[in-house]
Short mmCIF file of C-alpha atoms in Angstrom, two decimals:
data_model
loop_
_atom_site.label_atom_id
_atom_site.label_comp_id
_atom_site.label_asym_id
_atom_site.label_seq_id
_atom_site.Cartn_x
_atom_site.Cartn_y
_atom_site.Cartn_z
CA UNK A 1 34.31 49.38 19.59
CA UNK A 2 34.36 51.82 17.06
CA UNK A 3 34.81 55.81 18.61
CA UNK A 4 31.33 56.68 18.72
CA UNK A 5 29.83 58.88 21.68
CA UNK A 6 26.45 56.82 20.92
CA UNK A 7 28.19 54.05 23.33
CA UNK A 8 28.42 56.17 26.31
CA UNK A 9 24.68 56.90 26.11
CA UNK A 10 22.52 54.25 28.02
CA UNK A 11 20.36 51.26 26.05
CA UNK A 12 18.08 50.69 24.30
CA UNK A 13 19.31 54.59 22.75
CA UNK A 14 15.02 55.82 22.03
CA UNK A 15 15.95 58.42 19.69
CA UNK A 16 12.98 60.90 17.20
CA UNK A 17 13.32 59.54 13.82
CA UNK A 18 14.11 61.95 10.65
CA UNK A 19 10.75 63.11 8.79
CA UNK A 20 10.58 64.85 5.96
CA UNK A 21 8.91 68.06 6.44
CA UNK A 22 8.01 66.97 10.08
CA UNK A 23 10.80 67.15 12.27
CA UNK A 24 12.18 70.81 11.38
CA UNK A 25 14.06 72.83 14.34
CA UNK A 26 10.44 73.93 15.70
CA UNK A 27 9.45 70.42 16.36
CA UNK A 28 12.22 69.35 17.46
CA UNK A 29 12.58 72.14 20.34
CA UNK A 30 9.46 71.44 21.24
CA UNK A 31 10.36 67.92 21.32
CA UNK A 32 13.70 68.46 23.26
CA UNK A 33 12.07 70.42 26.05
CA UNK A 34 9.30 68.95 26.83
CA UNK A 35 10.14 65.51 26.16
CA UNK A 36 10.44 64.79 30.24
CA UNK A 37 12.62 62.85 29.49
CA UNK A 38 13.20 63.88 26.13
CA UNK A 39 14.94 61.83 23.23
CA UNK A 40 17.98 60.23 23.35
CA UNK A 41 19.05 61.48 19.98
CA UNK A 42 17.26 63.65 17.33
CA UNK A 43 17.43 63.67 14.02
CA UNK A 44 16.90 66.84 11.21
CA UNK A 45 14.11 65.94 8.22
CA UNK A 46 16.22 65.15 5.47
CA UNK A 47 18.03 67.48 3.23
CA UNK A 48 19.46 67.64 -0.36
CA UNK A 49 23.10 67.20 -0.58
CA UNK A 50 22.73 69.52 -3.88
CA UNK A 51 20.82 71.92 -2.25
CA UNK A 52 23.07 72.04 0.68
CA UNK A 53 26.27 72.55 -1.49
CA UNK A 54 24.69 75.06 -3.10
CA UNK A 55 24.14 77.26 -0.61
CA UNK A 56 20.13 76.96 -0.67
CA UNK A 57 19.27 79.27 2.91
CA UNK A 58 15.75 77.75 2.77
CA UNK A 59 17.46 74.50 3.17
CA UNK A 60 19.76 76.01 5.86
CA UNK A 61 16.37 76.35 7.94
CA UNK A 62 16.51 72.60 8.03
CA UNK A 63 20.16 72.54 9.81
CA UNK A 64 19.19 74.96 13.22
CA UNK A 65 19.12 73.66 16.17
CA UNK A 66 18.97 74.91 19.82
CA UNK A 67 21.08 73.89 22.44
CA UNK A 68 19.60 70.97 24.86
CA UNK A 69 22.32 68.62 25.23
CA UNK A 70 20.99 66.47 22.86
CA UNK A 71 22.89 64.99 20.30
CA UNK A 72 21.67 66.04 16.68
CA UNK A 73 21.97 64.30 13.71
CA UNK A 74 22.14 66.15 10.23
CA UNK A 75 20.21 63.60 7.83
CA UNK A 76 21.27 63.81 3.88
CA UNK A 77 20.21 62.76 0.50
CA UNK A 78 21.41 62.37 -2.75
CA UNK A 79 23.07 59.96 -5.38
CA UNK A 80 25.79 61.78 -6.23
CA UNK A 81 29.13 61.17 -4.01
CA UNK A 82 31.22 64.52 -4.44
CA UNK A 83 28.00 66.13 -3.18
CA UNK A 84 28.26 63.98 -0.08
CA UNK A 85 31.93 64.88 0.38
CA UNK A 86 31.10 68.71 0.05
CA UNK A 87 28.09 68.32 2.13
CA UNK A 88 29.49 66.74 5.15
CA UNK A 89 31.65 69.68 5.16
CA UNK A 90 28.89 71.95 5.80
CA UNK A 91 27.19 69.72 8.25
CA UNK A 92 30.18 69.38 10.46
CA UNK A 93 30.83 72.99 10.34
CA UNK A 94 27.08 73.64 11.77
CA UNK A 95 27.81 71.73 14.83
CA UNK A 96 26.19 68.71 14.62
CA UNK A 97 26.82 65.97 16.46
CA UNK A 98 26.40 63.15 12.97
CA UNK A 99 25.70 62.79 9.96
CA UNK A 100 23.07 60.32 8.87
CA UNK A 101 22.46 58.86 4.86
CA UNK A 102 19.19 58.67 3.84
CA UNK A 103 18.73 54.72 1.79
CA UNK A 104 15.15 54.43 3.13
CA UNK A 105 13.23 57.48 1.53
CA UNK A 106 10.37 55.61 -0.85
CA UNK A 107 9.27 59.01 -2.20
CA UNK A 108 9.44 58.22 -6.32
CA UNK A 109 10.91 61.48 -7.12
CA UNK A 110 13.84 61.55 -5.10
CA UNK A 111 13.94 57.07 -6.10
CA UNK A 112 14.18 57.89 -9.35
CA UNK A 113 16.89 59.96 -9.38
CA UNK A 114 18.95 57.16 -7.61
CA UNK A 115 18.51 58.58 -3.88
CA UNK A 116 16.84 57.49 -0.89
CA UNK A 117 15.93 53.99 -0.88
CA UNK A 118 16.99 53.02 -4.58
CA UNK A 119 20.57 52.72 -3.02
CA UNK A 120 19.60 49.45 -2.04
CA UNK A 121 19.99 48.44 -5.25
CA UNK A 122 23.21 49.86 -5.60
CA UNK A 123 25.58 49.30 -3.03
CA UNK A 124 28.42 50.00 -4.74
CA UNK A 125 27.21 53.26 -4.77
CA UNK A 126 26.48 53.58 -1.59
CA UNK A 127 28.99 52.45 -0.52
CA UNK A 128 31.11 55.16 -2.16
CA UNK A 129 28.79 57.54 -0.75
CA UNK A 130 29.77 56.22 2.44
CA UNK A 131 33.54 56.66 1.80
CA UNK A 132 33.19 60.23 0.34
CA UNK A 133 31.22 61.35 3.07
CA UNK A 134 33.74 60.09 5.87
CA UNK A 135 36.43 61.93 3.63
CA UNK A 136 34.22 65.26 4.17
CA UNK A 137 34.46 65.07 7.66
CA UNK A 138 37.78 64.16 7.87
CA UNK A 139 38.85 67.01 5.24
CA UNK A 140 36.99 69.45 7.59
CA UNK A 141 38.68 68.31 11.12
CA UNK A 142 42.32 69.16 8.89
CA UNK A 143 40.79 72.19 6.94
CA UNK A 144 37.93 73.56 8.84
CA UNK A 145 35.14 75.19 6.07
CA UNK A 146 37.74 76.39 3.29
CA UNK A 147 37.11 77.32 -0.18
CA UNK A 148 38.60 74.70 -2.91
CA UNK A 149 39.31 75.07 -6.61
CA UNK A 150 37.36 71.57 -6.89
CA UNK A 151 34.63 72.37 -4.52
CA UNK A 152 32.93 74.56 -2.38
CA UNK A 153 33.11 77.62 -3.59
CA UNK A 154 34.08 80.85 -1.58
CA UNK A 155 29.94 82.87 -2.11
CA UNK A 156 28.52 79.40 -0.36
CA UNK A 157 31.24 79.27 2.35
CA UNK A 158 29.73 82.81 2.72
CA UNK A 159 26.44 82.06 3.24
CA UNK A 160 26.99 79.11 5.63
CA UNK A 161 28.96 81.58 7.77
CA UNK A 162 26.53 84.82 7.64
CA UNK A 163 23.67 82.35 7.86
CA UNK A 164 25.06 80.43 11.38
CA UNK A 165 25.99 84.38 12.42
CA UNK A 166 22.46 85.85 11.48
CA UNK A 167 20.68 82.72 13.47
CA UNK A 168 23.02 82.84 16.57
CA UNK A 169 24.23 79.49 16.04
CA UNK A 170 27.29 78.48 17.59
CA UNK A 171 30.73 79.67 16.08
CA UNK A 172 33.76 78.20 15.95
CA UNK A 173 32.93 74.16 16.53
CA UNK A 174 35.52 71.84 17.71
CA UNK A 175 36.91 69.94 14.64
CA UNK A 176 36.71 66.58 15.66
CA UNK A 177 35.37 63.64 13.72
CA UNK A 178 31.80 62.95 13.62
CA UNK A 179 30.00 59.36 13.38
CA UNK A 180 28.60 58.87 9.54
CA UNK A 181 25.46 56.37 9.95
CA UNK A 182 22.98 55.30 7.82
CA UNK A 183 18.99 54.88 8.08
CA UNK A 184 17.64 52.22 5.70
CA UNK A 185 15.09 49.56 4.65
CA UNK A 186 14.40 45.59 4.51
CA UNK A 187 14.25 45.89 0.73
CA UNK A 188 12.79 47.22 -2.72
CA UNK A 189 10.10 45.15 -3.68
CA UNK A 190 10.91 42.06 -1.05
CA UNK A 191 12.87 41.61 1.96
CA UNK A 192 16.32 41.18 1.25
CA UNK A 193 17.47 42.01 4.59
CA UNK A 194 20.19 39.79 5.29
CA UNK A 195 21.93 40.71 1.55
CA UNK A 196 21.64 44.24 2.00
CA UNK A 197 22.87 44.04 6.02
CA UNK A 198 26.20 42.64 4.92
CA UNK A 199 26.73 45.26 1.84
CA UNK A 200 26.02 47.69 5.24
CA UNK A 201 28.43 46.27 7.28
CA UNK A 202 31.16 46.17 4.49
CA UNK A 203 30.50 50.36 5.04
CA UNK A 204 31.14 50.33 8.03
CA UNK A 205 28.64 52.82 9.86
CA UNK A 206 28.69 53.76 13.49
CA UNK A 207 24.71 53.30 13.25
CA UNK A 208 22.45 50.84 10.82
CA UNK A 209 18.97 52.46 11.28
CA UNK A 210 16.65 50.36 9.49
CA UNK A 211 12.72 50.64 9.18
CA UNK A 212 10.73 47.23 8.77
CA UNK A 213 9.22 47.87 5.46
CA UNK A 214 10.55 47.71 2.09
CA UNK A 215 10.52 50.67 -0.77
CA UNK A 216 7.12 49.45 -2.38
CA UNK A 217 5.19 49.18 0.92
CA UNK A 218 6.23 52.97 1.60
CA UNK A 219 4.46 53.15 4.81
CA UNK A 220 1.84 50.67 4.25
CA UNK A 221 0.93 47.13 5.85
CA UNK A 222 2.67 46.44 8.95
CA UNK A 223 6.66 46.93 9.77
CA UNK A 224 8.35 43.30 9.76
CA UNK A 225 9.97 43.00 13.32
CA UNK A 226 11.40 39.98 12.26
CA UNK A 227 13.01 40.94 9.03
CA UNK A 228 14.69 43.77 11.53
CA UNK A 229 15.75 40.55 14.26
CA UNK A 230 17.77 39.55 10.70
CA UNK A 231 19.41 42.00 10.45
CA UNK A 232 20.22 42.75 13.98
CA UNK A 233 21.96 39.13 14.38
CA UNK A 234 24.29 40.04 11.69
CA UNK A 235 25.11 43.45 12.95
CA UNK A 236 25.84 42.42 16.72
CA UNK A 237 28.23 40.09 15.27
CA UNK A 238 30.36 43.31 14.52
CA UNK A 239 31.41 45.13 17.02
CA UNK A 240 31.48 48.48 16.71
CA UNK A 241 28.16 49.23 14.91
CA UNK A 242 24.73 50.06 16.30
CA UNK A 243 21.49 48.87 15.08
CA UNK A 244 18.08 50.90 15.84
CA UNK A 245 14.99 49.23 14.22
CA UNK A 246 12.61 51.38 12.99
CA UNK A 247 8.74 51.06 12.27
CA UNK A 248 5.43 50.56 14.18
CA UNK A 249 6.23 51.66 17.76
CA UNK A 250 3.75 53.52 19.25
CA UNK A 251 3.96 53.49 22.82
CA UNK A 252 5.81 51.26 25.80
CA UNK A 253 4.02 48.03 25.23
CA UNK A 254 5.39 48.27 21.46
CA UNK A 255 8.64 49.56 22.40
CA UNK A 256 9.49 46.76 24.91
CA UNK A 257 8.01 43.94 22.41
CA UNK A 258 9.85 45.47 19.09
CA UNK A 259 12.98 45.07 21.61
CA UNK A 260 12.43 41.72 22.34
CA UNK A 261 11.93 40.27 18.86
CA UNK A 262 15.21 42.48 17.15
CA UNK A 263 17.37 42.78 20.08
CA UNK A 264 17.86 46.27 18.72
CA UNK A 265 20.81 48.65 20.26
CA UNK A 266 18.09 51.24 20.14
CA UNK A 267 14.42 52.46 18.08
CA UNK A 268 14.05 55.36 16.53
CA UNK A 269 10.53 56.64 16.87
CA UNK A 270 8.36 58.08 13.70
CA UNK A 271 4.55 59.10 13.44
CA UNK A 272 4.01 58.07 16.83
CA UNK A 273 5.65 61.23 17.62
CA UNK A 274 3.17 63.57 15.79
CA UNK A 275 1.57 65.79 18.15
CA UNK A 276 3.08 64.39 20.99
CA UNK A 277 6.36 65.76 22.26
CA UNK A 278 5.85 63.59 25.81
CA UNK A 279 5.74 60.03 23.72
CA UNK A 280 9.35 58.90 23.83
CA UNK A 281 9.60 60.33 27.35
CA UNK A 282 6.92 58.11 28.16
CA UNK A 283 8.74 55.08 26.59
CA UNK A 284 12.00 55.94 27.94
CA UNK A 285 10.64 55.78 31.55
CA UNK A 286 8.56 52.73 31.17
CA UNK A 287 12.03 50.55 29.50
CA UNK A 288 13.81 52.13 32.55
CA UNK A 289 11.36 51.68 35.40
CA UNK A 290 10.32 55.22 35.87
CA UNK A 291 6.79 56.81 35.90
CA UNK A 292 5.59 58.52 32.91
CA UNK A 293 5.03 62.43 33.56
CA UNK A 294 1.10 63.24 33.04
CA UNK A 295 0.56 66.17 31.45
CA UNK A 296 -2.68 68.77 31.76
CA UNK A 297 -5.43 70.38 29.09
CA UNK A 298 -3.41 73.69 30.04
CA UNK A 299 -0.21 72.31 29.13
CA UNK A 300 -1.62 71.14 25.68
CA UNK A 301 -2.33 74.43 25.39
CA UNK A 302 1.06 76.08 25.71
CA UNK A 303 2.66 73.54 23.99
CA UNK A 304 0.54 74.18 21.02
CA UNK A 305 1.49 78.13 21.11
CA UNK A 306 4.85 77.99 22.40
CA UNK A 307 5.31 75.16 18.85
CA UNK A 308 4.01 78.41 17.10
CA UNK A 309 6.02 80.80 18.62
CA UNK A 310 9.22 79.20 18.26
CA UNK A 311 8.49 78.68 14.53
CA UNK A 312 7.88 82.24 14.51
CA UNK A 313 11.33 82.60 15.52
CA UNK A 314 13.32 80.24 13.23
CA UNK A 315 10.94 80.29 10.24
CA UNK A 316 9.41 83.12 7.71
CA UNK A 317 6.04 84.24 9.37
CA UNK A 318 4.43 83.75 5.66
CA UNK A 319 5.15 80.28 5.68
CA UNK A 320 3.08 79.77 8.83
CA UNK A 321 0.20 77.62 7.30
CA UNK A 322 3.31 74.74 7.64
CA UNK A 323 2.54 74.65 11.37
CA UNK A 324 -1.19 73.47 10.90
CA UNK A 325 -0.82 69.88 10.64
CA UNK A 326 1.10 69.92 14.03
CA UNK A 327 -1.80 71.63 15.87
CA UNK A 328 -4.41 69.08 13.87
CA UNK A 329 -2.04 66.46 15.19
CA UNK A 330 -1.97 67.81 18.77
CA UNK A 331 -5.67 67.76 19.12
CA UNK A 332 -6.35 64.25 17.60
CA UNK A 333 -8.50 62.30 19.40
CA UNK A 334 -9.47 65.22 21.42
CA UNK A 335 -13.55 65.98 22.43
CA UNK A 336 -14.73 68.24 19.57
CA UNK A 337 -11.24 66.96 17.56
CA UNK A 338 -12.97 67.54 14.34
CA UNK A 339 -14.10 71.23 14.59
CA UNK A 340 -11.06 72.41 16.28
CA UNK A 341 -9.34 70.61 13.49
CA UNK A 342 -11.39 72.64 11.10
CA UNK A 343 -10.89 76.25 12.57
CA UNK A 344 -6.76 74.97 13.18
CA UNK A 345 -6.01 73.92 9.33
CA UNK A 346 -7.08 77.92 8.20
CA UNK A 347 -5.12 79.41 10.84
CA UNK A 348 -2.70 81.89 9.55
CA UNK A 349 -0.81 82.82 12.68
CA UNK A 350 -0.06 83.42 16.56
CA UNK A 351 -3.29 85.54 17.49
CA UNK A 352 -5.57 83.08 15.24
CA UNK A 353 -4.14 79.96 17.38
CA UNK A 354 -4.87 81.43 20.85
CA UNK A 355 -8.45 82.65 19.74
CA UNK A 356 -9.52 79.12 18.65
CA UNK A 357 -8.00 76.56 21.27
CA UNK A 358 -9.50 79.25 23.84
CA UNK A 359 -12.76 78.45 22.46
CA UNK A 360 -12.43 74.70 23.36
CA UNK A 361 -12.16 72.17 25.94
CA UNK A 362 -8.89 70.43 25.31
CA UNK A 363 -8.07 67.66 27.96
#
């Protein structure tokens, strides 16, 4: 088996998928402590190699984390494989626990440029993106995060170290290799699952992550369970890499039947998770036998502000109005959902929050 710490964790893995603009370091706290139990492994929203490696802070944001035992995985993006080799660098020398490669984001601006999913269509470039960023990682285990007359240059080592010193990150990591994985879809405009799993394989990953739906669906129609079975046959035929499908689980029943048809290692779990920090607990305990915690209207409640507070703490106050589509998810499907929706999507900060969801019955 390939060194990996993901094998000493217990399967299926249930891990929070990446989401752009969705799972930041707020929601993922939130996420981590209330989980009960919470996720396997988390993933960060996705983040610009370019940005990164120029020493963009408001990209930084994207790379805190908080300390639960969890494992964290830094997910990139990009088409350009220096970048990736500079990157992974950076990543490692925040701490985190992986890196992941975005070849599944269907956004057109970031597909047109060659990144996200449009690597399916060019696996020798992904491939090489692969390779570069293993060579990041492995630079930074022999040279920690050093200035280099080719790359990273000595103001952006700078700001990586002021930045992890100003938010109280950890200093001084371990330099030990990190698992490079990559997250992934059945196709551009078709399936071509079994193709694209072998270029995959020829990377050789620690973790395939792959979502049932190709580039041109984006997030429509329904995830193809059985494109993902594919795909997992191939993969379990080499030892040493993971597969988590990806796509349309939503709660246990889901979770135990998207097992059954792929045969997945693991699932990484995506809009299900919107508002709903105790979701992949709840799946968690049902695959392993366990009762699911219930939670209370007053614990909705804290949840809500304590979400708030924390991304008080890690984010600027002025960029607040962020947070309202979390509370609008939090209270979906709620009595009186759609005015509390209305009054939540003009909030502007803490004091607003606890005035309105006072105001309402929230069970």
């Amino acid at each position: 088996m390939k060194e990996n710490y993901l094998n000493q964790i217990s399967k299926p893995i249930i891990g929070l998928a990446p989401m752009d603009g969705v799972t930041d370091a707020p929601f993922r706290y939130i996420h981590s402590k209330y989980g009960n139990p919470p996720p396997d492994i988390i993933y960060t929203e996705f983040v610009s190699t370019e940005g990164i490696i120029r020493g963009i802070e408001r990209l930084f944001e994207k790379l805190i984390w908080h300390d639960f035992k969890i494992p964290i995985i830094a997910q990139i993006f990009g088409n350009r494989p220096q970048a990736f080799f500079e990157a992974a660098q950076i990543i490692c020398e925040f701490g985190f626990a992986g890196v992941d490669i975005n070849m599944g984001c269907p956004a057109r601006n970031i597909a047109k440029k060659g990144g996200g999913a449009s690597l399916i269509s060019t696996p020798k470039l992904a491939k090489s993106i692969v390779e570069y960023t293993n060579q990041g990682i492995e630079y930074w285990v022999e040279n920690g995060l050093t200035p280099n007359g080719d790359f990273l240059d000595q103001k952006v080592v700078d700001k990586v170290n002021r930045f992890i010193e100003d938010k109280k990150l950890k200093k001084n990591i371990p330099r030990k290799k990190i698992p490079v994985s990559i997250k992934t879809r059945i196709g551009i405009k078709e399936p071509i699952t079994e193709n694209w799993t072998q270029q995959l394989i020829k990377m050789e990953p620690s973790v395939i992550s792959m979502h049932g739906r190709t580039l041109k669906q984006a997030y429509k129609g329904e995830a193809d369970w059985q494109e993902l079975a594919k795909a997992s046959r191939l993969i379990n035929n080499n030892s040493g890499i993971l597969f988590f499908a990806n796509g349309d689980v939503t709660n246990p029943d889901s979770a135990k039947k998207c097992l059954e048809v792929t045969n997945a290692d693991g699932l990484l779990i995506g809009r299900a998770a919107y508002g709903n920090p105790w979701i992949i607990g709840n799946i968690i305990n049902s695959l392993r036998g366990k009762k699911t915690a219930q939670r209370s209207q007053q614990s909705l409640k804290k949840v809500m502000i304590e979400h708030a507070q924390v991304y008080n703490q890690t984010k600027s106050p002025k960029s607040f109005y962020e947070m309202r589509k979390h509370l609008a998810w939090y209270i979906k499907n709620k009595p009186n959902a759609s005015q509390l929706r209305s009054a939540l999507v003009k909030v502007n900060n803490i004091n607003d929050l606890e005035q309105i969801i006072n105001k309402f019955q929230i069970s």
